[in-house]
Amino acid sequence: MEISEIRGQKTLNTDIPYRIAFYIITLQTFIYLCAFILNYMIQSMTGFGKASLQLPTKKITVEVKSLNSKGLDLNVRMPSVYREMELGLRTQISTRLERGKIDFAIYIESTAEQTSTKVNVPVVKNYIAQLREVYADADETELMKMAVRMPDTLKTEREEIDENDWEQIQVIIDEALQNILSFRKDEGESLEKEFNLRIGNIRQYMNDALALDPERVQAIKDRLQTAISELQVNVDENRFEQELIYYLEKLDITEEKVRLTNHLDYFIETLGGSEANGRKLGFITQEMGREINTMGSKSNHAQMQKLVVMMKDELEKIKEQVLNVL
């Protein structure tokens, strides 16, 4: 066997483990993406998350609240000692929560005997000495009360960020964000059930309206025939039939029914999408509204118009809830 062939076999053999590892990673990624898509459901923008941590000298609580909003409206409240971390924290929150009017707060409750705020003893003594000259008859208690109200009687030592503390705080921040995401998913599940119910109602009302279409068409024909008879004029029957067909074509709602059905199907399909889709659902409801309005203007039938009003009512309820979808 030639040397080149031996080298080729060695190269091939050494490549096999890398190829196997590559295929395994690719397969794992594919499985993860499939699981994500299959398990995805819409999320509400309304939510609440909270997490707490007890450190040796203080208790730290993180709270996150969110309401619906067209974009991201983020308000962060935190102690001044951690203010330099705010920019990174904002990025972290916006990445996880995406949209909504979000209030984020970090609360610190000191549990240690010593605090960073102390009495400035020399300043207080100096104030008492000066006040004694002015109020010679005042007792020590009164002088003390007046002195501590004066400027600079308390001094606050600047706290430095403890990296170990911040790492632990970061853990409960993640926990609070995960809690609000779970809340949003639960709310989203309730919204999805309601959307399916409302869409089903619209579909049923539309089918009920279509079932009345033969009756509506016949009523239009009878009404026109009666009007012609009352005029007591001779009418070309062929021409009358042509005009009647043309008139009925203008009032036909078949196209609206087809388009509305497509919009209803697309709405349900979008609900099961793999991305945040609140804005898209809003656009679809606008198209649904156009078709329902056109059906109403063409109906010329009392019972059909009632069904159109019922469809509009269901659609308005959907629109109200779509505003809360992420």
Tab-separated table of C-alpha atoms in Angstrom:
chain	number	residue	atom	x	y	z
A	1	MET	CA	0.000	0.000	0.000
A	2	GLU	CA	1.318	3.436	-0.894
A	3	ILE	CA	2.116	6.036	1.758
A	4	SER	CA	-0.466	8.498	0.379
A	5	GLU	CA	-3.224	5.885	0.752
A	6	ILE	CA	-2.212	5.182	4.365
A	7	ARG	CA	-2.210	8.892	5.162
A	8	GLY	CA	-5.643	9.239	3.556
A	9	GLN	CA	-7.044	6.434	5.713
A	10	LYS	CA	-5.573	8.000	8.878
A	11	THR	CA	-7.098	11.386	8.026
A	12	LEU	CA	-10.470	9.764	7.380
A	13	ASN	CA	-10.330	7.847	10.660
A	14	THR	CA	-9.450	10.944	12.699
A	15	ASP	CA	-12.287	12.925	11.061
A	16	ILE	CA	-14.959	10.426	12.118
A	17	PRO	CA	-15.267	11.528	15.807
A	18	TYR	CA	-15.561	15.180	14.763
A	19	ARG	CA	-18.223	14.354	12.199
A	20	ILE	CA	-20.183	12.328	14.761
A	21	ALA	CA	-19.973	15.194	17.265
A	22	PHE	CA	-21.124	17.647	14.598
A	23	TYR	CA	-24.128	15.480	13.701
A	24	ILE	CA	-25.061	15.051	17.384
A	25	ILE	CA	-24.945	18.818	18.021
A	26	THR	CA	-26.966	19.481	14.866
A	27	LEU	CA	-29.566	16.900	15.891
A	28	GLN	CA	-29.806	18.313	19.427
A	29	THR	CA	-30.286	21.820	18.028
A	30	PHE	CA	-33.001	20.577	15.670
A	31	ILE	CA	-34.808	18.775	18.505
A	32	TYR	CA	-34.620	21.878	20.702
A	33	LEU	CA	-36.061	24.095	17.958
A	34	CYS	CA	-38.869	21.624	17.273
A	35	ALA	CA	-39.714	21.431	20.973
A	36	PHE	CA	-39.687	25.227	21.219
A	37	ILE	CA	-42.035	25.640	18.255
A	38	LEU	CA	-44.414	22.912	19.422
A	39	ASN	CA	-44.547	24.229	22.998
A	40	TYR	CA	-44.800	27.918	22.091
A	41	MET	CA	-47.991	29.746	22.912
A	42	ILE	CA	-48.947	33.384	22.967
A	43	GLN	CA	-47.954	35.474	25.955
A	44	SER	CA	-49.823	38.263	27.684
A	45	MET	CA	-48.074	41.550	28.397
A	46	THR	CA	-49.688	41.590	31.855
A	47	GLY	CA	-47.632	39.916	34.563
A	48	PHE	CA	-45.988	40.040	37.973
A	49	GLY	CA	-42.820	38.454	39.303
A	50	LYS	CA	-41.103	38.612	42.687
A	51	ALA	CA	-38.064	37.052	44.347
A	52	SER	CA	-36.261	37.661	47.668
A	53	LEU	CA	-32.830	36.979	49.105
A	54	GLN	CA	-31.577	37.176	52.700
A	55	LEU	CA	-27.939	38.263	52.965
A	56	PRO	CA	-26.002	38.500	56.261
A	57	THR	CA	-26.703	42.222	56.731
A	58	LYS	CA	-29.719	42.913	54.514
A	59	LYS	CA	-32.764	41.485	52.799
A	60	ILE	CA	-33.105	42.155	49.080
A	61	THR	CA	-36.409	41.932	47.201
A	62	VAL	CA	-36.897	42.223	43.437
A	63	GLU	CA	-40.329	42.977	41.956
A	64	VAL	CA	-41.347	43.193	38.286
A	65	LYS	CA	-44.760	44.327	37.051
A	66	SER	CA	-45.915	44.738	33.462
A	67	LEU	CA	-48.985	46.014	31.620
A	68	ASN	CA	-49.791	46.245	27.929
A	69	SER	CA	-48.110	48.920	25.814
A	70	LYS	CA	-47.371	49.479	22.114
A	71	GLY	CA	-43.641	49.353	22.773
A	72	LEU	CA	-41.238	48.966	25.685
A	73	ASP	CA	-41.779	51.485	28.495
A	74	LEU	CA	-39.308	50.499	31.208
A	75	ASN	CA	-39.079	52.160	34.622
A	76	VAL	CA	-36.240	50.983	36.905
A	77	ARG	CA	-36.017	51.835	40.611
A	78	MET	CA	-32.973	50.717	42.558
A	79	PRO	CA	-30.698	51.926	45.389
A	80	SER	CA	-28.074	54.453	44.346
A	81	VAL	CA	-25.272	52.064	45.300
A	82	TYR	CA	-26.261	49.811	42.369
A	83	ARG	CA	-27.012	52.632	39.923
A	84	GLU	CA	-23.952	51.914	37.788
A	85	MET	CA	-25.453	48.495	36.989
A	86	GLU	CA	-28.660	50.016	35.585
A	87	LEU	CA	-27.662	50.081	31.903
A	88	GLY	CA	-26.833	46.385	31.796
A	89	LEU	CA	-29.944	45.628	33.834
A	90	ARG	CA	-32.145	47.496	31.348
A	91	THR	CA	-30.685	45.475	28.490
A	92	GLN	CA	-31.310	42.246	30.388
A	93	ILE	CA	-34.946	43.144	31.139
A	94	SER	CA	-35.759	44.369	27.623
A	95	THR	CA	-34.282	41.206	26.098
A	96	ARG	CA	-36.369	38.923	28.322
A	97	LEU	CA	-39.675	40.848	28.359
A	98	GLU	CA	-39.574	42.550	24.917
A	99	ARG	CA	-42.679	44.758	25.208
A	100	GLY	CA	-44.991	46.298	27.784
A	101	LYS	CA	-45.122	49.028	30.421
A	102	ILE	CA	-42.689	47.508	32.900
A	103	ASP	CA	-41.947	48.628	36.458
A	104	PHE	CA	-38.809	47.026	37.892
A	105	ALA	CA	-37.710	47.650	41.486
A	106	ILE	CA	-34.980	46.450	43.857
A	107	TYR	CA	-35.738	46.983	47.556
A	108	ILE	CA	-33.097	46.669	50.293
A	109	GLU	CA	-34.036	46.239	53.954
A	110	SER	CA	-31.130	46.500	56.382
A	111	THR	CA	-31.049	43.778	59.041
A	112	ALA	CA	-27.678	44.697	60.588
A	113	GLU	CA	-27.193	46.618	63.830
A	114	GLN	CA	-24.823	49.062	62.149
A	115	THR	CA	-25.902	51.287	59.265
A	116	SER	CA	-24.049	53.504	56.828
A	117	THR	CA	-25.698	56.636	58.325
A	118	LYS	CA	-24.077	57.972	61.514
A	119	VAL	CA	-24.430	61.009	63.780
A	120	ASN	CA	-21.813	63.678	63.134
A	121	VAL	CA	-20.944	64.128	66.829
A	122	PRO	CA	-18.595	67.161	66.587
A	123	VAL	CA	-21.126	69.085	64.487
A	124	VAL	CA	-23.978	68.289	66.916
A	125	LYS	CA	-21.883	69.402	69.937
A	126	ASN	CA	-21.006	72.634	68.157
A	127	TYR	CA	-24.689	73.324	67.411
A	128	ILE	CA	-25.647	72.659	71.061
A	129	ALA	CA	-22.957	75.066	72.302
A	130	GLN	CA	-24.180	77.816	69.987
A	131	LEU	CA	-27.841	77.193	70.827
A	132	ARG	CA	-27.081	77.330	74.573
A	133	GLU	CA	-25.810	80.872	74.096
A	134	VAL	CA	-29.075	81.839	72.385
A	135	TYR	CA	-31.460	79.811	74.580
A	136	ALA	CA	-29.856	79.935	78.002
A	137	ASP	CA	-32.984	78.674	79.745
A	138	ALA	CA	-33.454	75.607	77.502
A	139	ASP	CA	-32.634	72.198	78.952
A	140	GLU	CA	-30.315	69.662	77.294
A	141	THR	CA	-33.185	67.694	75.732
A	142	GLU	CA	-34.611	70.748	73.977
A	143	LEU	CA	-31.169	71.778	72.765
A	144	MET	CA	-30.551	68.269	71.398
A	145	LYS	CA	-33.876	68.277	69.519
A	146	MET	CA	-33.013	71.590	67.903
A	147	ALA	CA	-29.436	70.574	67.099
A	148	VAL	CA	-30.265	67.349	65.243
A	149	ARG	CA	-32.579	69.299	62.913
A	150	MET	CA	-29.689	71.448	61.739
A	151	PRO	CA	-27.748	70.705	58.497
A	152	ASP	CA	-24.917	68.148	58.366
A	153	THR	CA	-25.787	66.497	61.690
A	154	LEU	CA	-25.963	63.119	59.940
A	155	LYS	CA	-23.280	61.741	57.672
A	156	THR	CA	-23.677	58.851	55.258
A	157	GLU	CA	-20.710	56.760	54.282
A	158	ARG	CA	-20.650	55.903	50.591
A	159	GLU	CA	-21.313	52.205	50.050
A	160	GLU	CA	-19.313	50.288	47.494
A	161	ILE	CA	-20.771	47.494	45.398
A	162	ASP	CA	-19.951	44.089	46.802
A	163	GLU	CA	-19.343	41.848	43.773
A	164	ASN	CA	-20.405	38.738	45.684
A	165	ASP	CA	-23.640	40.424	46.778
A	166	TRP	CA	-24.363	41.565	43.217
A	167	GLU	CA	-23.858	38.050	41.859
A	168	GLN	CA	-26.460	36.771	44.332
A	169	ILE	CA	-28.780	39.671	43.497
A	170	GLN	CA	-28.430	38.769	39.826
A	171	VAL	CA	-29.718	35.285	40.655
A	172	ILE	CA	-32.954	36.623	42.178
A	173	ILE	CA	-33.331	39.096	39.294
A	174	ASP	CA	-33.314	36.111	36.936
A	175	GLU	CA	-35.779	34.340	39.225
A	176	ALA	CA	-38.159	37.330	39.266
A	177	LEU	CA	-37.975	37.629	35.467
A	178	GLN	CA	-38.671	33.918	35.109
A	179	ASN	CA	-41.664	34.267	37.448
A	180	ILE	CA	-43.165	37.094	35.400
A	181	LEU	CA	-42.599	35.110	32.194
A	182	SER	CA	-44.470	32.165	33.716
A	183	PHE	CA	-47.277	34.538	34.721
A	184	ARG	CA	-47.393	35.914	31.165
A	185	LYS	CA	-47.583	32.424	29.672
A	186	ASP	CA	-50.463	31.463	31.971
A	187	GLU	CA	-52.316	34.627	30.987
A	188	GLY	CA	-51.512	33.920	27.335
A	189	GLU	CA	-53.016	30.449	27.620
A	190	SER	CA	-56.274	31.960	28.909
A	191	LEU	CA	-56.256	34.508	26.083
A	192	GLU	CA	-55.711	31.792	23.484
A	193	LYS	CA	-58.727	29.847	24.752
A	194	GLU	CA	-60.864	32.978	24.586
A	195	PHE	CA	-59.648	33.803	21.073
A	196	ASN	CA	-60.510	30.311	19.844
A	197	LEU	CA	-63.989	30.657	21.357
A	198	ARG	CA	-64.594	34.084	19.767
A	199	ILE	CA	-63.288	33.006	16.361
A	200	GLY	CA	-65.532	29.941	16.508
A	201	ASN	CA	-68.517	32.177	17.273
A	202	ILE	CA	-67.763	34.465	14.324
A	203	ARG	CA	-67.433	31.448	12.040
A	204	GLN	CA	-70.785	30.086	13.242
A	205	TYR	CA	-72.564	33.435	12.785
A	206	MET	CA	-71.097	33.732	9.284
A	207	ASN	CA	-72.374	30.264	8.340
A	208	ASP	CA	-75.788	31.109	9.799
A	209	ALA	CA	-75.864	34.255	7.661
A	210	LEU	CA	-74.950	32.293	4.530
A	211	ALA	CA	-77.764	29.833	5.255
A	212	LEU	CA	-80.168	32.791	4.962
A	213	ASP	CA	-78.756	33.869	1.595
A	214	PRO	CA	-81.343	32.022	-0.614
A	215	GLU	CA	-84.136	33.581	1.438
A	216	ARG	CA	-82.506	37.011	1.112
A	217	VAL	CA	-82.133	36.712	-2.674
A	218	GLN	CA	-85.739	35.606	-3.097
A	219	ALA	CA	-86.932	38.488	-0.915
A	220	ILE	CA	-85.037	40.952	-3.124
A	221	LYS	CA	-86.575	39.448	-6.261
A	222	ASP	CA	-90.075	39.594	-4.798
A	223	ARG	CA	-89.603	43.176	-3.695
A	224	LEU	CA	-88.493	44.270	-7.151
A	225	GLN	CA	-91.308	42.342	-8.831
A	226	THR	CA	-93.832	44.043	-6.565
A	227	ALA	CA	-92.366	47.462	-7.317
A	228	ILE	CA	-92.585	46.837	-11.075
A	229	SER	CA	-96.176	45.620	-10.769
A	230	GLU	CA	-97.195	48.728	-8.856
A	231	LEU	CA	-95.808	50.926	-11.634
A	232	GLN	CA	-98.259	49.295	-14.084
A	233	VAL	CA	-95.872	49.512	-17.012
A	234	ASN	CA	-94.804	46.959	-19.571
A	235	VAL	CA	-91.317	45.620	-18.874
A	236	ASP	CA	-89.100	43.509	-21.115
A	237	GLU	CA	-88.751	40.304	-19.109
A	238	ASN	CA	-85.317	39.480	-20.556
A	239	ARG	CA	-83.989	42.933	-19.780
A	240	PHE	CA	-85.521	42.769	-16.317
A	241	GLU	CA	-83.807	39.433	-15.648
A	242	GLN	CA	-80.445	40.835	-16.804
A	243	GLU	CA	-80.769	43.884	-14.566
A	244	LEU	CA	-81.870	41.704	-11.686
A	245	ILE	CA	-78.838	39.429	-12.078
A	246	TYR	CA	-76.532	42.460	-12.210
A	247	TYR	CA	-78.143	43.897	-9.070
A	248	LEU	CA	-77.890	40.608	-7.183
A	249	GLU	CA	-74.222	40.223	-8.159
A	250	LYS	CA	-73.490	43.563	-6.484
A	251	LEU	CA	-75.128	42.249	-3.312
A	252	ASP	CA	-73.441	38.833	-3.412
A	253	ILE	CA	-71.386	38.110	-0.269
A	254	THR	CA	-69.550	34.997	-1.476
A	255	GLU	CA	-66.216	36.805	-1.884
A	256	GLU	CA	-66.512	38.368	1.571
A	257	LYS	CA	-67.273	34.947	3.029
A	258	VAL	CA	-64.168	33.443	1.386
A	259	ARG	CA	-61.890	36.282	2.517
A	260	LEU	CA	-63.313	36.312	6.049
A	261	THR	CA	-62.825	32.536	6.298
A	262	ASN	CA	-59.194	32.973	5.213
A	263	HIS	CA	-58.666	35.690	7.833
A	264	LEU	CA	-60.196	33.506	10.561
A	265	ASP	CA	-57.936	30.604	9.588
A	266	TYR	CA	-54.874	32.863	9.466
A	267	PHE	CA	-55.686	34.257	12.916
A	268	ILE	CA	-55.768	30.740	14.391
A	269	GLU	CA	-52.568	29.840	12.530
A	270	THR	CA	-50.807	32.935	13.875
A	271	LEU	CA	-51.874	32.057	17.427
A	272	GLY	CA	-49.765	28.917	17.153
A	273	GLY	CA	-46.764	30.727	15.665
A	274	SER	CA	-43.240	30.562	17.059
A	275	GLU	CA	-42.724	34.265	17.771
A	276	ALA	CA	-44.304	37.245	19.503
A	277	ASN	CA	-47.263	38.093	17.285
A	278	GLY	CA	-49.559	40.590	19.018
A	279	ARG	CA	-49.131	43.247	16.316
A	280	LYS	CA	-49.815	40.746	13.529
A	281	LEU	CA	-53.007	39.583	15.236
A	282	GLY	CA	-54.098	43.222	15.418
A	283	PHE	CA	-53.603	43.650	11.662
A	284	ILE	CA	-55.602	40.489	10.957
A	285	THR	CA	-58.533	41.719	13.066
A	286	GLN	CA	-58.587	44.926	11.000
A	287	GLU	CA	-58.982	42.876	7.806
A	288	MET	CA	-61.691	40.772	9.448
A	289	GLY	CA	-63.557	43.950	10.360
A	290	ARG	CA	-63.520	45.175	6.747
A	291	GLU	CA	-65.094	41.962	5.462
A	292	ILE	CA	-67.747	41.905	8.197
A	293	ASN	CA	-68.662	45.549	7.502
A	294	THR	CA	-68.991	44.831	3.775
A	295	MET	CA	-71.235	41.853	4.484
A	296	GLY	CA	-73.421	44.091	6.638
A	297	SER	CA	-73.736	46.786	3.974
A	298	LYS	CA	-74.706	44.189	1.344
A	299	SER	CA	-77.079	42.072	3.391
A	300	ASN	CA	-80.402	43.974	3.000
A	301	HIS	CA	-81.945	41.367	5.286
A	302	ALA	CA	-82.985	41.958	8.900
A	303	GLN	CA	-81.890	38.595	10.313
A	304	MET	CA	-78.574	38.671	8.443
A	305	GLN	CA	-77.880	42.156	9.772
A	306	LYS	CA	-78.474	40.896	13.311
A	307	LEU	CA	-75.903	38.166	12.714
A	308	VAL	CA	-73.464	40.752	11.339
A	309	VAL	CA	-73.910	42.826	14.521
A	310	MET	CA	-73.158	39.717	16.588
A	311	MET	CA	-69.993	39.115	14.537
A	312	LYS	CA	-68.918	42.719	15.146
A	313	ASP	CA	-69.495	42.290	18.873
A	314	GLU	CA	-67.285	39.191	18.982
A	315	LEU	CA	-64.614	40.948	16.911
A	316	GLU	CA	-64.526	43.948	19.262
A	317	LYS	CA	-63.945	41.618	22.204
A	318	ILE	CA	-61.062	40.031	20.291
A	319	LYS	CA	-59.558	43.448	19.491
A	320	GLU	CA	-59.650	44.463	23.156
A	321	GLN	CA	-57.738	41.347	24.200
A	322	VAL	CA	-55.292	41.456	21.267
A	323	LEU	CA	-53.925	44.711	22.708
A	324	ASN	CA	-52.642	42.643	25.638
A	325	VAL	CA	-50.830	40.044	23.504
A	326	LEU	CA	-47.044	40.265	23.371
